[in-house]
Amino acid sequence: MDKVVFIAMSGARENMLAQQAHANNLANVSTTGFKTDLAQARSMQVFGEGLPTRVYAMTERPATDTTTGTFIQTGRTLDVAIDGGGWLAVIGADGKEAYTRSGELQLNAANQLVTGSGLPVMGNGGIPIAIPAAEKVDIGSDGTITIRPLGEAAAELAVVDRIKLVKLDEQSIYKGVDGLMHVDDGLPQPPDLALKLRSGYLESSNVNAVNELTSIISLSRQFEMNIKMMKTAEDNSTAAAKILQLS
Amino acid sequence: MHGALFVAKTGLSAQDTQLKVISNNLANVSTVGFKKDRAVFEDLLYQVQRQPGADSSEGTQLPTGLQLGNGVRVVGTQKLFQTGEMQVSEEPFDVAINGRGFFQVTMPSGELGYTRNGQFHVNADNELVTTEGYLVEPAITLPAEVQTFTVGVDGTVTAVVAGSATPVQLAQLEIADFVNPAGLQAIGQNLFIETAASGAPQIAVPGEAGTGILRQGMLEGSNVNSVEELVNMITTQRAYEINSKVISTADEMLSYVSQQL
């Protein structure tokens, strides 16, 4: 029997994986600072005896699309969006420096500046930012955090720290299993003092819903074609069996 | 089964939660002293299907792997404490806080609750209470025949009683401030209670320690912006539709398999 059915199956199976990647993008269509994952198919040859026809499909994630999402004005001082291609340095769950563009910052009970999901935000000094009790916290366009301490006069402003913004080499970054961006060597990156952020804005997810939906539909058709191939392989094999049938 | 089905399901439930948050905000668009919520989304863990950087042979590496995301979740809701618009009511028992801080209210359990709703009333015992009838802390009892009732910007409460020209000072209103108001727990009835995340209340006289001043005859409206919420509602609905479209596509794929093979 011809093993064409396995080739078709590999196509269908990898289509399903790609579809999950696109479904994940769509599920995160309203996640602040989310970056679209790309999915592409690659041919994986396994040539054996005879004609070199065995080329299986493989879905892979070649990269993450880091284009900037739309800025949404929220008016909340602790919401920050980064202008241009920079990243916010945070401390991931594994204790290492990781990068995100999700800027829904807040203060936790330990007075630390954390992201919406509770990860401490790194200061330029390489330690997490702590903000003492303040009447008002302002984040400047270069990430400088100015506070008006509780009970102090309007003239008694104090600079606490500066949010660490880094510029990452697009070639060496990848999205880790925690959804944060990491650099290949895992070493903390130096702050880029030229980067700017905007307080009172959030960056929306950069998922293009129409693109993703179109990919899903086209993958679904590809999947059907692969199933059709399997069906054809089955029909062929049934026909062959019939011809050879005795009686 | 098809992974996309479960991923899209997480999308649907997150958008569902988002809609609930939005509708609660909209429902409270005219609640005095209400603070709106915002749902915070987070992408779920990624599963490594094929490890990027694994050796494809000695000396060569797979340039890219396959990591599949598992969808989205609402990691929490954030209370946004922006000040609402001040409305002039000219009602002597209406007091608004211009600045940070909360009024303290004794709840039926004896615990203190904190509120920005300054719509006060007088109960049968001549005590200053909230709309629910909870005592304002520190307790203020008005004399029997009050002609005018005045709350100063610094919280001094004075009254002029019938038959006397000199006002009497009744009490001093205090306001509580928190290091992290967003950490307060909302318990409904416009009240918040202290949590470990908010820190302990710091009691101050209005105007001192940056706690804000009082304004009699004014109320702080809800900080919900209905236009903003409606726009959020539309985007939520569209995101929901897109995710349900993924579910129907994945379902059609599976049904095609079971019909054809």
PDB file of C-alpha atoms in Angstrom, chain A residues 14-21 23-32 34-35 37 39-40 42 44 58-63 73-77 79 102 104-109 111 116-117 131-136 148 150-152 174-180 202 209 213 216-217 219-221 223-225 227-228 230-231 234, chain B residues 1-5 7-8 10-11 14-15 18 36 38-50 52 62-73 75-80 82 100 177-180 182-183 196-199 202 208-212 228 235 239 242-243 245-246 249-250 252-254 256-257 259-261:
ATOM      1  CA  GLU A  14       1.044  20.495  11.265  1.00  0.00           C
ATOM      2  CA  ASN A  15      -1.870  22.578  10.008  1.00  0.00           C
ATOM      3  CA  MET A  16      -3.558  21.997  13.347  1.00  0.00           C
ATOM      4  CA  LEU A  17      -0.457  23.195  15.195  1.00  0.00           C
ATOM      5  CA  ALA A  18      -0.268  26.324  13.079  1.00  0.00           C
ATOM      6  CA  GLN A  19      -3.914  26.887  13.750  1.00  0.00           C
ATOM      7  CA  GLN A  20      -3.313  26.768  17.471  1.00  0.00           C
ATOM      8  CA  ALA A  21      -0.636  29.428  17.085  1.00  0.00           C
ATOM      9  CA  ALA A  23      -5.859  30.914  17.707  1.00  0.00           C
ATOM     10  CA  ASN A  24      -3.511  31.998  20.498  1.00  0.00           C
ATOM     11  CA  ASN A  25      -2.880  35.279  18.708  1.00  0.00           C
ATOM     12  CA  LEU A  26      -6.603  35.860  18.383  1.00  0.00           C
ATOM     13  CA  ALA A  27      -7.227  34.962  22.024  1.00  0.00           C
ATOM     14  CA  ASN A  28      -4.717  37.685  22.909  1.00  0.00           C
ATOM     15  CA  VAL A  29      -6.246  40.287  20.635  1.00  0.00           C
ATOM     16  CA  SER A  30      -6.903  42.503  23.648  1.00  0.00           C
ATOM     17  CA  THR A  31      -3.883  41.660  25.815  1.00  0.00           C
ATOM     18  CA  THR A  32      -1.859  44.816  26.482  1.00  0.00           C
ATOM     19  CA  PHE A  34       1.057  41.323  23.292  1.00  0.00           C
ATOM     20  CA  LYS A  35       3.240  40.486  20.291  1.00  0.00           C
ATOM     21  CA  ASP A  37       3.638  34.908  17.063  1.00  0.00           C
ATOM     22  CA  ALA A  39       3.850  30.425  12.248  1.00  0.00           C
ATOM     23  CA  GLN A  40       5.303  29.049   9.078  1.00  0.00           C
ATOM     24  CA  ARG A  42       8.773  24.092   6.332  1.00  0.00           C
ATOM     25  CA  MET A  44      11.347  18.219   5.991  1.00  0.00           C
ATOM     26  CA  MET A  58       6.737  20.949   9.753  1.00  0.00           C
ATOM     27  CA  THR A  59       5.232  23.972  11.424  1.00  0.00           C
ATOM     28  CA  GLU A  60       7.572  26.265  13.274  1.00  0.00           C
ATOM     29  CA  ARG A  61       7.585  29.621  14.943  1.00  0.00           C
ATOM     30  CA  PRO A  62      10.314  31.488  13.123  1.00  0.00           C
ATOM     31  CA  ALA A  63       9.933  34.673  15.129  1.00  0.00           C
ATOM     32  CA  GLN A  73      -4.964  56.757  25.984  1.00  0.00           C
ATOM     33  CA  THR A  74      -6.001  55.840  29.516  1.00  0.00           C
ATOM     34  CA  GLY A  75      -5.021  58.944  31.445  1.00  0.00           C
ATOM     35  CA  ARG A  76      -3.672  56.842  34.328  1.00  0.00           C
ATOM     36  CA  THR A  77      -0.189  58.055  35.285  1.00  0.00           C
ATOM     37  CA  ASP A  79       0.191  53.294  32.513  1.00  0.00           C
ATOM     38  CA  SER A 102       2.910  45.577  28.705  1.00  0.00           C
ATOM     39  CA  GLU A 104      -0.043  48.518  33.120  1.00  0.00           C
ATOM     40  CA  LEU A 105       2.164  49.359  36.064  1.00  0.00           C
ATOM     41  CA  GLN A 106       0.987  49.386  39.648  1.00  0.00           C
ATOM     42  CA  LEU A 107       2.361  49.549  43.159  1.00  0.00           C
ATOM     43  CA  ASN A 108       2.227  46.488  45.343  1.00  0.00           C
ATOM     44  CA  ALA A 109       2.064  46.273  49.126  1.00  0.00           C
ATOM     45  CA  ASN A 111       5.904  49.605  47.585  1.00  0.00           C
ATOM     46  CA  GLY A 116      -0.113  44.197  35.716  1.00  0.00           C
ATOM     47  CA  SER A 117       0.825  40.570  36.276  1.00  0.00           C
ATOM     48  CA  ILE A 131       8.504  53.902  45.449  1.00  0.00           C
ATOM     49  CA  PRO A 132       7.984  55.312  48.942  1.00  0.00           C
ATOM     50  CA  ALA A 133       4.571  56.506  50.085  1.00  0.00           C
ATOM     51  CA  ALA A 134       3.732  59.404  47.842  1.00  0.00           C
ATOM     52  CA  GLU A 135       0.927  61.753  47.238  1.00  0.00           C
ATOM     53  CA  LYS A 136       1.568  61.740  43.526  1.00  0.00           C
ATOM     54  CA  ARG A 148       5.684  64.189  45.767  1.00  0.00           C
ATOM     55  CA  LEU A 150       3.204  62.365  51.465  1.00  0.00           C
ATOM     56  CA  GLY A 151       2.640  65.608  53.299  1.00  0.00           C
ATOM     57  CA  GLU A 152       5.360  67.504  51.485  1.00  0.00           C
ATOM     58  CA  TYR A 174      12.792  35.247  21.527  1.00  0.00           C
ATOM     59  CA  LYS A 175       9.559  34.842  23.407  1.00  0.00           C
ATOM     60  CA  GLY A 176      10.003  32.474  26.318  1.00  0.00           C
ATOM     61  CA  VAL A 177       7.504  30.051  27.751  1.00  0.00           C
ATOM     62  CA  ASP A 178       6.419  32.754  30.214  1.00  0.00           C
ATOM     63  CA  GLY A 179       5.303  35.016  27.376  1.00  0.00           C
ATOM     64  CA  LEU A 180       8.082  37.526  28.117  1.00  0.00           C
ATOM     65  CA  LEU A 202      -1.048  51.728  26.939  1.00  0.00           C
ATOM     66  CA  ALA A 209      -7.432  40.063  13.714  1.00  0.00           C
ATOM     67  CA  LEU A 213      -8.653  34.942  10.843  1.00  0.00           C
ATOM     68  CA  ILE A 216      -7.102  30.288  10.137  1.00  0.00           C
ATOM     69  CA  ILE A 217      -9.561  29.918   7.292  1.00  0.00           C
ATOM     70  CA  LEU A 219      -5.260  26.644   7.131  1.00  0.00           C
ATOM     71  CA  SER A 220      -8.645  25.051   7.588  1.00  0.00           C
ATOM     72  CA  ARG A 221      -8.968  24.625   3.801  1.00  0.00           C
ATOM     73  CA  PHE A 223      -6.384  20.800   6.311  1.00  0.00           C
ATOM     74  CA  GLU A 224      -9.436  19.693   4.360  1.00  0.00           C
ATOM     75  CA  MET A 225      -7.301  19.134   1.296  1.00  0.00           C
ATOM     76  CA  ILE A 227      -7.933  14.973   4.594  1.00  0.00           C
ATOM     77  CA  LYS A 228      -9.134  14.677   1.012  1.00  0.00           C
ATOM     78  CA  MET A 230      -6.052  10.719   2.884  1.00  0.00           C
ATOM     79  CA  LYS A 231      -9.513   9.823   1.602  1.00  0.00           C
ATOM     80  CA  GLU A 234      -7.909   5.130   1.124  1.00  0.00           C
TER      81      GLU A 234
ATOM     82  CA  MET B   1      -8.522  17.120  20.148  1.00  0.00           C
ATOM     83  CA  HIS B   2      -7.782  20.307  18.311  1.00  0.00           C
ATOM     84  CA  GLY B   3      -5.594  22.636  20.416  1.00  0.00           C
ATOM     85  CA  ALA B   4      -7.126  25.712  18.809  1.00  0.00           C
ATOM     86  CA  LEU B   5     -10.497  24.821  20.348  1.00  0.00           C
ATOM     87  CA  VAL B   7      -7.155  28.256  23.090  1.00  0.00           C
ATOM     88  CA  ALA B   8     -10.187  29.979  21.608  1.00  0.00           C
ATOM     89  CA  THR B  10      -9.769  30.841  26.921  1.00  0.00           C
ATOM     90  CA  GLY B  11     -10.265  33.833  24.632  1.00  0.00           C
ATOM     91  CA  ALA B  14     -11.501  36.255  29.089  1.00  0.00           C
ATOM     92  CA  GLN B  15     -13.682  38.465  26.888  1.00  0.00           C
ATOM     93  CA  GLN B  18     -14.007  41.776  30.406  1.00  0.00           C
ATOM     94  CA  LYS B  36     -14.020  51.956  37.815  1.00  0.00           C
ATOM     95  CA  ARG B  38     -10.164  47.428  34.434  1.00  0.00           C
ATOM     96  CA  ALA B  39      -9.465  43.814  33.527  1.00  0.00           C
ATOM     97  CA  VAL B  40      -5.771  43.000  33.061  1.00  0.00           C
ATOM     98  CA  PHE B  41      -5.072  40.352  30.439  1.00  0.00           C
ATOM     99  CA  GLU B  42      -2.062  38.072  30.321  1.00  0.00           C
ATOM    100  CA  ASP B  43      -1.033  35.430  27.794  1.00  0.00           C
ATOM    101  CA  LEU B  44      -0.871  31.922  29.199  1.00  0.00           C
ATOM    102  CA  LEU B  45       2.209  29.743  29.250  1.00  0.00           C
ATOM    103  CA  TYR B  46       3.784  28.627  26.030  1.00  0.00           C
ATOM    104  CA  GLN B  47       4.455  24.957  25.383  1.00  0.00           C
ATOM    105  CA  VAL B  48       7.606  24.001  23.644  1.00  0.00           C
ATOM    106  CA  GLN B  49       6.654  21.546  20.921  1.00  0.00           C
ATOM    107  CA  ARG B  50      10.049  21.625  19.290  1.00  0.00           C
ATOM    108  CA  PRO B  52      14.582  26.007  19.325  1.00  0.00           C
ATOM    109  CA  LEU B  62      17.495  23.994  14.539  1.00  0.00           C
ATOM    110  CA  PRO B  63      17.210  27.727  13.933  1.00  0.00           C
ATOM    111  CA  THR B  64      13.654  27.926  15.188  1.00  0.00           C
ATOM    112  CA  GLY B  65      11.436  25.676  17.176  1.00  0.00           C
ATOM    113  CA  LEU B  66       7.750  25.624  17.740  1.00  0.00           C
ATOM    114  CA  GLN B  67       6.296  27.110  20.853  1.00  0.00           C
ATOM    115  CA  LEU B  68       2.566  27.173  21.038  1.00  0.00           C
ATOM    116  CA  GLY B  69       0.693  29.542  23.275  1.00  0.00           C
ATOM    117  CA  ASN B  70      -2.198  28.297  25.341  1.00  0.00           C
ATOM    118  CA  GLY B  71      -4.403  31.338  25.186  1.00  0.00           C
ATOM    119  CA  VAL B  72      -5.190  34.178  27.509  1.00  0.00           C
ATOM    120  CA  ARG B  73      -6.520  34.811  30.975  1.00  0.00           C
ATOM    121  CA  VAL B  75      -4.903  38.020  35.606  1.00  0.00           C
ATOM    122  CA  GLY B  76      -6.875  40.430  37.744  1.00  0.00           C
ATOM    123  CA  THR B  77      -8.895  43.580  37.842  1.00  0.00           C
ATOM    124  CA  GLN B  78      -7.390  46.916  38.639  1.00  0.00           C
ATOM    125  CA  LYS B  79      -9.375  49.600  40.430  1.00  0.00           C
ATOM    126  CA  LEU B  80      -8.637  52.938  38.850  1.00  0.00           C
ATOM    127  CA  GLN B  82      -8.806  58.719  39.126  1.00  0.00           C
ATOM    128  CA  ARG B 100      -6.527  61.653  48.030  1.00  0.00           C
ATOM    129  CA  ASP B 177      -5.146  57.739  53.242  1.00  0.00           C
ATOM    130  CA  PHE B 178      -3.560  54.573  51.899  1.00  0.00           C
ATOM    131  CA  VAL B 179      -0.163  53.942  50.398  1.00  0.00           C
ATOM    132  CA  ASN B 180      -1.728  51.854  47.662  1.00  0.00           C
ATOM    133  CA  ALA B 182      -5.636  50.212  44.351  1.00  0.00           C
ATOM    134  CA  GLY B 183      -5.029  47.421  46.868  1.00  0.00           C
ATOM    135  CA  ALA B 196      -2.475  43.726  53.231  1.00  0.00           C
ATOM    136  CA  ALA B 197      -1.928  45.179  49.763  1.00  0.00           C
ATOM    137  CA  SER B 198      -3.359  48.597  50.560  1.00  0.00           C
ATOM    138  CA  GLY B 199      -1.383  49.015  53.763  1.00  0.00           C
ATOM    139  CA  GLN B 202      -2.977  56.879  57.761  1.00  0.00           C
ATOM    140  CA  GLU B 208      -2.584  67.950  56.171  1.00  0.00           C
ATOM    141  CA  ALA B 209      -0.126  65.327  54.988  1.00  0.00           C
ATOM    142  CA  GLY B 210      -1.374  65.670  51.449  1.00  0.00           C
ATOM    143  CA  THR B 211      -4.716  64.067  52.110  1.00  0.00           C
ATOM    144  CA  GLY B 212      -6.850  66.593  50.288  1.00  0.00           C
ATOM    145  CA  GLU B 228     -14.808  54.887  26.851  1.00  0.00           C
ATOM    146  CA  THR B 235     -13.946  45.853  20.954  1.00  0.00           C
ATOM    147  CA  ALA B 239     -12.849  39.916  20.051  1.00  0.00           C
ATOM    148  CA  ILE B 242     -13.448  36.345  16.395  1.00  0.00           C
ATOM    149  CA  ASN B 243     -12.716  33.739  19.041  1.00  0.00           C
ATOM    150  CA  LYS B 245     -15.238  32.000  14.781  1.00  0.00           C
ATOM    151  CA  VAL B 246     -12.036  30.096  15.601  1.00  0.00           C
ATOM    152  CA  THR B 249     -13.611  26.688  12.195  1.00  0.00           C
ATOM    153  CA  ALA B 250     -11.820  24.158  14.396  1.00  0.00           C
ATOM    154  CA  GLU B 252     -15.675  22.176  11.105  1.00  0.00           C
ATOM    155  CA  MET B 253     -12.195  20.767  10.599  1.00  0.00           C
ATOM    156  CA  LEU B 254     -12.820  18.002  13.079  1.00  0.00           C
ATOM    157  CA  TYR B 256     -14.742  17.071   8.183  1.00  0.00           C
ATOM    158  CA  VAL B 257     -12.272  14.463   9.380  1.00  0.00           C
ATOM    159  CA  GLN B 259     -17.152  12.543   7.938  1.00  0.00           C
ATOM    160  CA  GLN B 260     -14.518  11.925   5.288  1.00  0.00           C
ATOM    161  CA  LEU B 261     -12.374   9.239   6.790  1.00  0.00           C
TER     162      LEU B 261
END
